[in-house]
mmCIF file of C-alpha atoms and ligand atoms in Angstrom:
data_model
loop_
_atom_site.group_PDB
_atom_site.id
_atom_site.type_symbol
_atom_site.label_atom_id
_atom_site.label_comp_id
_atom_site.label_asym_id
_atom_site.label_seq_id
_atom_site.Cartn_x
_atom_site.Cartn_y
_atom_site.Cartn_z
ATOM 1 C CA MET A 1 -214.604 320.212 117.156
ATOM 2 C CA ASP A 2 -214.992 322.204 113.968
ATOM 3 C CA ALA A 3 -211.614 322.417 112.240
ATOM 4 C CA LEU A 4 -212.692 325.379 110.144
ATOM 5 C CA GLU A 5 -213.710 327.329 113.209
ATOM 6 C CA ILE A 6 -210.223 326.880 114.611
ATOM 7 C CA LEU A 7 -208.451 327.674 111.372
ATOM 8 C CA THR A 8 -210.319 330.956 110.980
ATOM 9 C CA ASP A 9 -209.711 331.922 114.594
ATOM 10 C CA LEU A 10 -205.985 331.262 115.085
ATOM 11 C CA GLU A 11 -205.744 334.080 117.573
ATOM 12 C CA ASN A 12 -207.421 331.830 120.107
ATOM 13 C CA VAL A 13 -205.034 328.925 119.524
ATOM 14 C CA ILE A 14 -202.740 329.103 122.540
ATOM 15 C CA PRO A 15 -200.032 326.971 124.149
ATOM 16 C CA TYR A 16 -200.465 325.576 127.650
ATOM 17 C CA PHE A 17 -197.458 324.520 129.660
ATOM 18 C CA GLN A 18 -197.213 321.603 132.062
ATOM 19 C CA PRO A 19 -194.149 321.780 134.315
ATOM 20 C CA ILE A 20 -191.757 318.830 134.623
ATOM 21 C CA PHE A 21 -189.923 318.504 137.944
ATOM 22 C CA SER A 22 -186.614 316.787 138.597
ATOM 23 C CA ALA A 23 -185.940 314.523 141.566
ATOM 24 C CA ASP A 24 -182.391 315.674 142.133
ATOM 25 C CA GLU A 25 -183.051 319.426 142.173
ATOM 26 C CA ARG A 26 -186.726 319.188 143.125
ATOM 27 C CA ARG A 27 -187.568 322.128 140.850
ATOM 28 C CA VAL A 28 -189.004 322.798 137.400
ATOM 29 C CA ILE A 29 -186.537 321.761 134.710
ATOM 30 C CA ALA A 30 -188.842 321.756 131.668
ATOM 31 C CA TYR A 31 -192.339 322.331 130.289
ATOM 32 C CA GLU A 32 -194.362 320.218 127.913
ATOM 33 C CA VAL A 33 -196.264 322.345 125.402
ATOM 34 C CA LEU A 34 -199.917 321.375 124.942
ATOM 35 C CA GLY A 35 -202.255 322.872 122.334
ATOM 36 C CA ARG A 36 -205.398 324.633 123.563
ATOM 37 C CA TYR A 37 -208.251 326.511 121.922
ATOM 38 C CA ARG A 38 -210.030 329.324 123.687
ATOM 39 C CA THR A 39 -213.767 329.579 123.050
ATOM 40 C CA ALA A 40 -216.317 331.710 124.840
ATOM 41 C CA GLY A 41 -215.495 331.230 128.517
ATOM 42 C CA ASN A 42 -213.839 327.890 127.888
ATOM 43 C CA VAL A 43 -210.431 326.442 127.032
ATOM 44 C CA ILE A 44 -210.404 323.102 125.237
ATOM 45 C CA SER A 45 -207.633 320.690 124.279
ATOM 46 C CA LEU A 46 -206.479 320.600 120.660
ATOM 47 C CA GLY A 47 -205.586 316.915 121.074
ATOM 48 C CA PRO A 48 -208.655 315.687 119.120
ATOM 49 C CA PHE A 49 -207.868 318.173 116.332
ATOM 50 C CA PHE A 50 -204.361 316.758 115.878
ATOM 51 C CA LEU A 51 -205.605 313.152 116.051
ATOM 52 C CA ASP A 52 -208.420 313.667 113.524
ATOM 53 C CA ASP A 53 -207.639 311.769 110.304
ATOM 54 C CA GLN A 54 -210.146 313.870 108.351
ATOM 55 C CA ILE A 55 -208.187 317.089 108.830
ATOM 56 C CA PRO A 56 -205.513 317.604 106.149
ATOM 57 C CA GLU A 57 -201.886 317.549 107.286
ATOM 58 C CA GLU A 58 -201.219 321.106 106.113
ATOM 59 C CA TYR A 59 -203.921 322.494 108.402
ATOM 60 C CA LYS A 60 -202.557 320.579 111.354
ATOM 61 C CA TYR A 61 -199.094 321.745 110.462
ATOM 62 C CA GLU A 62 -200.224 325.367 110.338
ATOM 63 C CA VAL A 63 -201.870 325.174 113.775
ATOM 64 C CA ASP A 64 -198.909 323.311 115.230
ATOM 65 C CA LEU A 65 -196.391 325.795 113.888
ATOM 66 C CA LEU A 66 -198.347 328.630 115.424
ATOM 67 C CA LEU A 67 -198.331 326.831 118.783
ATOM 68 C CA VAL A 68 -194.584 326.305 118.573
ATOM 69 C CA GLN A 69 -194.036 329.971 117.715
ATOM 70 C CA LYS A 70 -196.224 331.228 120.536
ATOM 71 C CA ALA A 71 -194.688 328.792 123.030
ATOM 72 C CA LEU A 72 -191.077 329.601 122.151
ATOM 73 C CA GLU A 73 -191.806 333.313 122.132
ATOM 74 C CA LEU A 74 -192.813 332.976 125.778
ATOM 75 C CA ALA A 75 -190.015 330.526 126.541
ATOM 76 C CA LEU A 76 -187.433 333.164 125.564
ATOM 77 C CA GLY A 77 -188.111 334.632 129.010
ATOM 78 C CA LEU A 78 -187.292 331.422 130.908
ATOM 79 C CA ASP A 79 -183.993 330.544 132.606
ATOM 80 C CA ASP A 80 -181.715 329.093 129.960
ATOM 81 C CA ASP A 81 -181.531 325.670 131.638
ATOM 82 C CA VAL A 82 -185.279 325.054 131.271
ATOM 83 C CA SER A 83 -186.181 322.740 128.374
ATOM 84 C CA ILE A 84 -189.255 322.765 126.159
ATOM 85 C CA TYR A 85 -190.929 319.478 125.200
ATOM 86 C CA LEU A 86 -192.799 319.522 121.882
ATOM 87 C CA ASN A 87 -195.122 316.708 120.809
ATOM 88 C CA ARG A 88 -194.424 315.391 117.312
ATOM 89 C CA ASP A 89 -196.124 312.497 115.637
ATOM 90 C CA ALA A 90 -194.333 310.975 112.674
ATOM 91 C CA ASP A 91 -196.682 312.564 110.096
ATOM 92 C CA LEU A 92 -196.115 316.016 111.512
ATOM 93 C CA LEU A 93 -192.382 315.389 111.703
ATOM 94 C CA MET A 94 -192.134 314.326 108.071
ATOM 95 C CA TYR A 95 -194.215 317.229 106.779
ATOM 96 C CA ARG A 96 -192.130 318.719 103.938
ATOM 97 C CA HIS A 97 -189.199 316.588 105.119
ATOM 98 C CA GLY A 98 -189.159 318.436 108.432
ATOM 99 C CA GLU A 99 -187.416 321.485 106.910
ATOM 100 C CA PRO A 100 -189.867 324.322 107.708
ATOM 101 C CA PHE A 101 -190.052 323.188 111.345
ATOM 102 C CA LEU A 102 -186.274 323.206 111.673
ATOM 103 C CA GLN A 103 -186.077 326.673 110.064
ATOM 104 C CA GLU A 104 -188.558 327.929 112.631
ATOM 105 C CA LEU A 105 -186.465 326.544 115.476
ATOM 106 C CA LEU A 106 -183.329 328.089 113.974
ATOM 107 C CA ASN A 107 -185.046 331.486 113.989
ATOM 108 C CA PHE A 108 -185.416 331.154 117.731
ATOM 109 C CA GLU A 109 -181.837 329.999 118.106
ATOM 110 C CA LYS A 110 -180.736 333.291 116.510
ATOM 111 C CA ARG A 111 -182.677 335.044 119.243
ATOM 112 C CA GLY A 112 -180.820 333.189 121.971
ATOM 113 C CA PHE A 113 -182.827 329.990 122.490
ATOM 114 C CA LYS A 114 -180.350 327.100 122.373
ATOM 115 C CA LEU A 115 -181.726 324.121 120.429
ATOM 116 C CA SER A 116 -180.292 321.750 123.046
ATOM 117 C CA ARG A 117 -183.242 322.935 125.155
ATOM 118 C CA ILE A 118 -185.718 321.431 122.676
ATOM 119 C CA VAL A 119 -186.958 317.910 123.379
ATOM 120 C CA LEU A 120 -189.157 316.272 120.741
ATOM 121 C CA GLU A 121 -191.702 313.826 122.109
ATOM 122 C CA ILE A 122 -191.864 311.326 119.301
ATOM 123 C CA SER A 123 -194.951 309.180 118.796
ATOM 124 C CA GLU A 124 -195.233 306.913 115.794
ATOM 125 C CA GLY A 125 -198.827 305.793 116.350
ATOM 126 C CA LYS A 126 -200.436 304.974 113.019
ATOM 127 C CA TYR A 127 -197.579 306.122 110.813
ATOM 128 C CA LYS A 128 -197.604 304.287 107.488
ATOM 129 C CA GLY A 129 -194.442 305.717 105.981
ATOM 130 C CA ASP A 130 -190.866 304.561 106.121
ATOM 131 C CA LEU A 131 -189.510 304.604 109.681
ATOM 132 C CA ASP A 132 -185.941 304.719 108.350
ATOM 133 C CA GLN A 133 -186.670 308.161 106.928
ATOM 134 C CA VAL A 134 -188.040 309.307 110.277
ATOM 135 C CA ASP A 135 -184.863 308.068 111.934
ATOM 136 C CA HIS A 136 -182.702 309.881 109.399
ATOM 137 C CA LEU A 137 -184.538 313.104 110.047
ATOM 138 C CA LEU A 138 -184.177 312.703 113.801
ATOM 139 C CA GLN A 139 -180.456 312.032 113.467
ATOM 140 C CA TYR A 140 -180.208 315.193 111.385
ATOM 141 C CA TYR A 141 -182.087 317.193 114.047
ATOM 142 C CA ARG A 142 -179.753 315.765 116.618
ATOM 143 C CA THR A 143 -176.767 317.386 114.953
ATOM 144 C CA TYR A 144 -178.343 320.679 116.085
ATOM 145 C CA GLY A 145 -178.451 319.496 119.686
ATOM 146 C CA ILE A 146 -182.188 318.723 119.657
ATOM 147 C CA LYS A 147 -183.085 315.868 122.043
ATOM 148 C CA MET A 148 -185.567 313.020 121.668
ATOM 149 C CA ALA A 149 -188.102 311.542 124.047
ATOM 150 C CA ILE A 150 -189.990 308.349 123.276
ATOM 151 C CA THR A 151 -193.456 307.922 124.741
ATOM 152 C CA SER A 152 -195.675 305.170 126.184
ATOM 153 C CA VAL A 153 -195.194 301.465 126.714
ATOM 154 C CA ASP A 154 -198.562 300.474 125.238
ATOM 155 C CA SER A 155 -197.815 300.610 121.496
ATOM 156 C CA ASP A 156 -198.142 297.497 119.370
ATOM 157 C CA THR A 157 -194.905 298.235 117.538
ATOM 158 C CA ASN A 158 -191.754 296.822 119.046
ATOM 159 C CA TYR A 159 -191.163 299.371 121.745
ATOM 160 C CA PHE A 160 -187.893 298.019 123.076
ATOM 161 C CA GLU A 161 -186.551 297.698 119.551
ATOM 162 C CA ARG A 162 -187.511 301.306 118.760
ATOM 163 C CA ILE A 163 -185.744 302.505 121.888
ATOM 164 C CA GLY A 164 -182.642 300.679 120.700
ATOM 165 C CA GLN A 165 -182.882 302.324 117.254
ATOM 166 C CA LEU A 166 -183.723 305.865 118.374
ATOM 167 C CA ASN A 167 -181.430 305.947 121.391
ATOM 168 C CA PRO A 168 -183.594 308.648 123.023
ATOM 169 C CA GLU A 169 -182.288 310.956 125.733
ATOM 170 C CA ILE A 170 -185.603 310.634 127.568
ATOM 171 C CA ILE A 171 -187.985 307.685 128.003
ATOM 172 C CA LYS A 172 -191.443 308.907 128.961
ATOM 173 C CA ILE A 173 -193.614 306.506 130.929
ATOM 174 C CA ASN A 174 -197.336 307.018 131.229
ATOM 175 C CA LEU A 175 -198.521 306.072 134.710
ATOM 176 C CA GLN A 176 -202.170 305.786 133.688
ATOM 177 C CA ALA A 177 -201.608 302.020 133.416
ATOM 178 C CA LEU A 178 -200.906 301.949 137.147
ATOM 179 C CA LYS A 179 -204.528 302.748 137.970
ATOM 180 C CA SER A 180 -205.840 299.222 137.643
ATOM 181 C CA THR A 181 -204.199 296.715 139.959
ATOM 182 C CA ALA A 182 -204.843 293.935 137.426
ATOM 183 C CA THR A 183 -202.131 295.236 135.113
ATOM 184 C CA ALA A 184 -199.945 296.728 137.825
ATOM 185 C CA THR A 185 -197.770 293.660 138.458
ATOM 186 C CA ASN A 186 -196.868 293.131 134.807
ATOM 187 C CA PHE A 187 -196.423 296.853 134.394
ATOM 188 C CA THR A 188 -193.874 296.874 137.223
ATOM 189 C CA ASP A 189 -191.926 294.064 135.572
ATOM 190 C CA VAL A 190 -191.866 295.783 132.180
ATOM 191 C CA LEU A 191 -190.779 298.959 133.907
ATOM 192 C CA PHE A 192 -187.986 297.193 135.669
ATOM 193 C CA SER A 193 -186.588 296.011 132.319
ATOM 194 C CA LEU A 194 -187.109 299.488 130.951
ATOM 195 C CA SER A 195 -185.139 301.063 133.780
ATOM 196 C CA LEU A 196 -182.268 298.624 133.160
ATOM 197 C CA LEU A 197 -182.352 299.441 129.462
ATOM 198 C CA ALA A 198 -182.447 303.171 130.196
ATOM 199 C CA ARG A 199 -179.422 302.800 132.434
ATOM 200 C CA LYS A 200 -177.508 300.893 129.745
ATOM 201 C CA ILE A 201 -178.166 303.470 127.015
ATOM 202 C CA GLY A 202 -177.881 306.467 129.339
ATOM 203 C CA ALA A 203 -181.498 307.628 128.953
ATOM 204 C CA THR A 204 -183.453 309.448 131.656
ATOM 205 C CA LEU A 205 -186.867 308.180 132.813
ATOM 206 C CA LEU A 206 -189.687 310.707 132.915
ATOM 207 C CA PHE A 207 -192.960 309.583 134.510
ATOM 208 C CA GLU A 208 -196.077 311.391 133.318
ATOM 209 C CA ASN A 209 -199.721 311.405 134.380
ATOM 210 C CA ILE A 210 -198.795 311.312 138.060
ATOM 211 C CA GLU A 211 -202.162 311.954 139.665
ATOM 212 C CA MET A 212 -201.748 310.527 143.148
ATOM 213 C CA SER A 213 -199.111 310.265 145.841
ATOM 214 C CA TYR A 214 -198.573 306.525 145.339
ATOM 215 C CA GLN A 215 -197.797 307.146 141.655
ATOM 216 C CA LEU A 216 -195.115 309.647 142.613
ATOM 217 C CA GLN A 217 -193.714 307.082 145.031
ATOM 218 C CA PHE A 218 -193.778 304.476 142.285
ATOM 219 C CA ALA A 219 -191.915 306.819 139.915
ATOM 220 C CA TRP A 220 -189.327 307.623 142.566
ATOM 221 C CA LYS A 221 -188.837 303.955 143.399
ATOM 222 C CA ASN A 222 -188.510 302.889 139.772
ATOM 223 C CA GLY A 223 -185.650 305.123 138.792
ATOM 224 C CA GLY A 224 -187.677 308.126 137.632
ATOM 225 C CA ARG A 225 -185.637 311.307 137.563
ATOM 226 C CA TYR A 226 -188.307 313.559 136.022
ATOM 227 C CA TYR A 227 -191.983 313.815 137.058
ATOM 228 C CA GLN A 228 -195.068 315.341 135.464
ATOM 229 C CA GLY A 229 -198.786 315.196 136.234
ATOM 230 C CA TYR A 230 -201.808 316.804 137.842
ATOM 231 C CA TYR A 231 -200.652 315.710 141.295
ATOM 232 C CA LEU A 232 -197.702 318.066 140.878
ATOM 233 C CA HIS A 233 -199.154 320.739 138.612
ATOM 234 C CA SER A 234 -201.790 321.006 135.905
ATOM 235 C CA PRO A 235 -201.056 322.591 132.519
ATOM 236 C CA THR A 236 -201.556 326.357 132.578
ATOM 237 C CA ALA A 237 -201.155 329.327 130.253
ATOM 238 C CA GLU A 238 -198.329 330.708 132.386
ATOM 239 C CA PHE A 239 -195.035 329.383 133.697
ATOM 240 C CA VAL A 240 -194.757 328.603 137.394
ATOM 241 C CA GLU A 241 -192.224 329.539 140.035
ATOM 242 C CA ARG A 242 -189.393 327.011 139.676
ATOM 243 C CA ASP A 243 -189.103 326.214 143.371
ATOM 244 C CA LEU A 244 -192.856 325.921 143.848
ATOM 245 C CA LEU A 245 -192.704 322.291 145.051
ATOM 246 C CA LYS A 246 -189.214 322.201 146.495
ATOM 247 C CA ASP A 247 -190.296 321.752 150.130
ATOM 248 C CA ARG A 248 -193.233 319.502 149.357
ATOM 249 C CA LEU A 249 -191.099 317.160 147.263
ATOM 250 C CA LYS A 250 -188.503 317.039 150.013
ATOM 251 C CA GLU A 251 -191.180 315.959 152.486
ATOM 252 C CA LYS A 252 -192.531 313.349 150.067
ATOM 253 C CA PHE A 253 -189.069 311.925 149.431
ATOM 254 C CA HIS A 254 -188.459 311.815 153.146
ATOM 255 C CA ASP A 255 -191.560 309.608 153.558
ATOM 256 C CA PHE A 256 -190.637 307.390 150.598
ATOM 257 C CA ILE A 257 -187.097 306.935 151.887
ATOM 258 C CA ALA A 258 -188.296 306.087 155.417
ATOM 259 C CA TYR A 259 -190.745 303.506 154.040
ATOM 260 C CA GLU A 260 -188.153 301.932 151.769
ATOM 261 C CA LYS A 261 -185.515 301.780 154.488
ATOM 262 C CA LYS A 262 -187.960 300.071 156.818
ATOM 263 C CA LYS A 263 -188.700 297.535 154.126
ATOM 264 C CA LEU A 264 -185.017 296.913 153.405
ATOM 265 C CA GLU A 265 -184.394 296.459 157.139
ATOM 266 C CA ALA A 266 -187.179 293.873 157.252
ATOM 267 C CA ILE A 267 -185.619 291.971 154.353
ATOM 268 C CA TYR A 268 -182.235 292.097 156.044
ATOM 269 C CA THR A 269 -183.746 290.803 159.310
ATOM 270 C CA ALA A 270 -185.503 287.970 157.449
ATOM 271 C CA ALA A 271 -182.226 286.982 155.766
ATOM 272 C CA GLU A 272 -180.515 286.910 159.174
ATOM 273 C CA TYR A 273 -183.325 284.766 160.566
ATOM 274 C CA PHE A 274 -183.011 282.233 157.723
ATOM 275 C CA GLN A 275 -179.237 282.257 158.079
ATOM 276 C CA THR A 276 -179.368 281.317 161.776
ATOM 277 C CA LYS A 277 -182.102 278.759 161.326
ATOM 278 C CA VAL A 278 -180.570 276.988 158.316
ATOM 279 C CA GLN A 279 -177.050 277.076 159.745
ATOM 280 C CA ASP A 280 -178.330 275.359 162.866
ATOM 281 C CA ILE A 281 -180.060 272.577 160.905
ATOM 282 C CA VAL A 282 -177.030 272.082 158.645
ATOM 283 C CA MET A 283 -174.728 271.787 161.680
ATOM 284 C CA LYS A 284 -176.955 269.170 163.250
ATOM 285 C CA ASN A 285 -176.854 267.160 159.998
ATOM 286 C CA LYS A 286 -173.140 267.498 159.339
ATOM 287 C CA LYS A 287 -172.624 263.809 158.741
ATOM 288 C CA ALA A 288 -175.952 263.189 157.021
ATOM 289 C CA SER A 289 -176.446 262.713 153.278
ATOM 290 C CA TYR A 290 -178.092 265.513 151.297
ATOM 291 C CA GLY A 291 -181.277 263.451 151.196
ATOM 292 C CA GLU A 292 -181.305 263.244 154.998
ATOM 293 C CA LEU A 293 -180.462 266.940 155.350
ATOM 294 C CA LEU A 294 -183.369 267.901 153.098
ATOM 295 C CA LEU A 295 -185.662 265.663 155.109
ATOM 296 C CA SER A 296 -184.699 267.430 158.365
ATOM 297 C CA LEU A 297 -185.241 270.766 156.657
ATOM 298 C CA THR A 298 -188.791 269.805 155.663
ATOM 299 C CA LYS A 299 -189.598 269.420 159.358
ATOM 300 C CA GLU A 300 -188.095 272.758 160.380
ATOM 301 C CA MET A 301 -189.102 274.757 157.288
ATOM 302 C CA ASP A 302 -192.534 273.224 156.711
ATOM 303 C CA GLN A 303 -194.409 276.535 157.069
ATOM 304 C CA ILE A 304 -191.813 278.503 155.112
ATOM 305 C CA ALA A 305 -190.530 276.581 152.103
ATOM 306 C CA PHE A 306 -192.068 274.581 149.258
ATOM 307 C CA ARG A 307 -189.004 273.380 147.356
ATOM 308 C CA MET A 308 -185.407 272.624 148.376
ATOM 309 C CA TYR A 309 -182.355 271.148 146.633
ATOM 310 C CA VAL A 310 -178.559 271.210 146.544
ATOM 311 C CA CYS A 311 -176.414 272.371 143.581
ATOM 312 C CA ASP A 312 -172.680 272.428 143.051
ATOM 313 C CA GLU A 313 -170.820 275.639 142.240
ATOM 314 C CA ASP A 314 -171.407 275.179 138.499
ATOM 315 C CA GLY A 315 -175.153 274.878 139.001
ATOM 316 C CA PHE A 316 -175.485 271.080 138.553
ATOM 317 C CA GLN A 317 -178.086 269.717 140.908
ATOM 318 C CA ARG A 318 -176.474 267.319 143.386
ATOM 319 C CA SER A 319 -179.675 266.232 145.111
ATOM 320 C CA ALA A 320 -183.237 265.541 144.063
ATOM 321 C CA ASN A 321 -185.850 268.219 144.686
ATOM 322 C CA ILE A 322 -187.831 267.899 147.818
ATOM 323 C CA TYR A 323 -191.169 269.484 147.009
ATOM 324 C CA LYS A 324 -194.274 270.242 149.026
ATOM 325 C CA GLY A 325 -197.413 269.243 147.148
ATOM 326 C CA LYS A 326 -201.036 269.144 148.286
ATOM 327 C CA ASN A 327 -200.398 265.963 150.279
ATOM 328 C CA GLY A 328 -197.110 266.976 151.816
ATOM 329 C CA TRP A 329 -193.433 266.660 150.908
ATOM 330 C CA PHE A 330 -192.220 264.296 148.200
ATOM 331 C CA THR A 331 -189.007 263.737 146.245
ATOM 332 C CA GLN A 332 -188.511 264.606 142.552
ATOM 333 C CA GLU A 333 -185.570 262.420 141.478
ATOM 334 C CA GLU A 334 -185.669 263.634 137.857
ATOM 335 C CA TYR A 335 -184.053 266.922 138.920
ATOM 336 C CA ILE A 336 -180.690 265.349 139.781
ATOM 337 C CA GLN A 337 -177.968 266.717 137.445
ATOM 338 C CA LYS A 338 -180.169 269.472 136.015
ATOM 339 C CA ASN A 339 -178.165 272.652 135.505
ATOM 340 C CA TRP A 340 -179.182 276.134 136.698
ATOM 341 C CA SER A 341 -176.068 278.160 135.859
ATOM 342 C CA TRP A 342 -177.945 279.953 133.078
ATOM 343 C CA ARG A 343 -180.309 281.632 135.521
ATOM 344 C CA PRO A 344 -179.845 285.360 136.164
ATOM 345 C CA TYR A 345 -177.428 286.152 139.030
ATOM 346 C CA PHE A 346 -176.750 282.439 139.634
ATOM 347 C CA LEU A 347 -172.962 282.542 139.366
ATOM 348 C CA GLU A 348 -172.696 286.008 140.957
ATOM 349 C CA ASN A 349 -174.537 284.652 143.979
ATOM 350 C CA ILE A 350 -172.369 281.523 144.169
ATOM 351 C CA ILE A 351 -169.197 283.631 144.240
ATOM 352 C CA LYS A 352 -170.712 285.985 146.788
ATOM 353 C CA MET A 353 -171.814 283.142 149.084
ATOM 354 C CA ARG A 354 -168.486 281.387 148.841
ATOM 355 C CA ASN A 355 -166.495 284.509 149.677
ATOM 356 C CA GLU A 356 -168.772 285.786 152.411
ATOM 357 C CA LYS A 357 -169.610 282.302 153.769
ATOM 358 C CA LYS A 358 -173.162 283.467 154.191
ATOM 359 C CA GLY A 359 -176.594 282.877 152.666
ATOM 360 C CA ILE A 360 -178.477 285.248 150.344
ATOM 361 C CA LEU A 361 -182.181 286.079 150.234
ATOM 362 C CA SER A 362 -183.145 286.782 146.615
ATOM 363 C CA ASP A 363 -185.411 289.517 145.282
ATOM 364 C CA VAL A 364 -189.095 288.802 144.628
ATOM 365 C CA TYR A 365 -189.668 286.954 141.332
ATOM 366 C CA SER A 366 -192.114 284.593 139.604
ATOM 367 C CA ASP A 367 -191.310 280.899 139.919
ATOM 368 C CA ILE A 368 -191.030 279.392 136.409
ATOM 369 C CA GLU A 369 -192.944 276.240 137.299
ATOM 370 C CA THR A 370 -195.682 277.462 139.631
ATOM 371 C CA GLY A 371 -195.938 281.090 138.489
ATOM 372 C CA GLU A 372 -196.146 282.067 142.163
ATOM 373 C CA THR A 373 -194.361 285.110 143.523
ATOM 374 C CA ILE A 374 -191.475 283.810 145.613
ATOM 375 C CA ARG A 375 -188.044 284.485 147.047
ATOM 376 C CA THR A 376 -185.176 282.011 147.327
ATOM 377 C CA PHE A 377 -182.820 281.681 150.256
ATOM 378 C CA SER A 378 -179.529 280.161 149.145
ATOM 379 C CA PHE A 379 -176.892 278.963 151.563
ATOM 380 C CA PRO A 380 -173.267 277.739 151.191
ATOM 381 C CA LEU A 381 -173.002 274.200 152.624
ATOM 382 C CA ASN A 382 -169.237 273.990 152.076
ATOM 383 C CA GLY A 383 -166.796 275.321 149.483
ATOM 384 C CA ASN A 384 -168.465 273.343 146.680
ATOM 385 C CA ASP A 385 -172.165 272.829 147.282
ATOM 386 C CA PHE A 386 -175.029 275.202 147.897
ATOM 387 C CA LEU A 387 -178.491 274.746 149.349
ATOM 388 C CA PHE A 388 -181.503 276.436 147.716
ATOM 389 C CA ILE A 389 -184.727 277.000 149.616
ATOM 390 C CA ASP A 390 -187.721 278.442 147.748
ATOM 391 C CA ILE A 391 -189.953 280.420 150.101
ATOM 392 C CA THR A 392 -193.739 280.186 149.631
ATOM 393 C CA TYR A 393 -195.902 283.110 148.612
ATOM 394 C CA GLN A 394 -197.991 282.452 151.710
ATOM 395 C CA TYR A 395 -195.014 283.105 153.977
ATOM 396 C CA LEU A 396 -194.102 286.325 152.127
ATOM 397 C CA PHE A 397 -197.723 287.409 152.292
ATOM 398 C CA GLU A 398 -197.845 286.836 156.043
ATOM 399 C CA HIS A 399 -194.654 288.889 156.399
ATOM 400 C CA ASP A 400 -195.802 291.536 153.946
ATOM 401 C CA GLN A 401 -192.641 293.621 154.201
ATOM 402 C CA LEU A 402 -191.072 290.782 152.199
ATOM 403 C CA LEU A 403 -193.353 291.280 149.188
HETATM 404 CA CA1 CA B 1 -196.885 314.271 125.407
#
């Protein structure tokens, strides 16, 4: 792309708008502004122009400012609850200390465009300057009601730390990473932490680059309130009808909900099955020692479990592990008196089991020793001691609703 060609032909620099839909209202609640350049019979992205290191900042700034002006001019005609997302990298943000950009926004505020409708999509990419100064500027912008979105999980900088520092209103998650199944599992785990973090700091999750139905489902399932991508709508020169996808999204959600409910029912049924089975074995071994109980369990649970042990209510292990290796079950005495109270949800689950006098089937997680994907069924033996049964991946795989 020839930078000079663009700079001498600013008339053909135009904003494109990609709608962002919300899950709760199922309508357009915002647009992301994307830079485009119109050439003979063709419209090309200005992305490469803005990423080109060879092009001086002031030229980029000039083109960007024009895009912002043209976009906001059009946005004046939108409903006043529709937001506008503007992409800002740190260099562009810090250009002349961010003053001219703010002045431009204030001009539009005078004409009735509330600055609380502006969301800045911050990317720090290769920024070499002082991040503290960027943060100061953003805090200053915030006093005008301007909101912040932070983008992408891939960066090498400390993403979680930056989220903590910037306290963004929106966390934008790029679903492109979901395309390869190799990274999908880790991606899901990172996302899970991200959704917890978002909940703690009161940020909203926006999933972008949704290109297929399963990605929309993924976004819905992982706490995404806002959605954007070609599957919903491509970027265009004009705004779209706000309720364009209202019915379609309702249908999609209906399918997602039905699928998820079926899955939750299956998990509930499995928990009931384990409850009955384990209760029965425990009853039959009422007078037996824990060692004898575990031995009976290995016979009944041989195709289900790979590790079993008993802990007291404080998480101290009261029995050895009984563990299924390649050559069958064996005892691991060294586990006696190990403590597991530090593990997530451990004490919550103990209290729950004791009060409800019922076992609990855990969520799916990676076993720390084997790295396998497992679930644990825990069961109250009496008021003090609790039985833990780790379920094999093989069993979950064979009952795939449990994965
Ligand atoms: Ca963006």
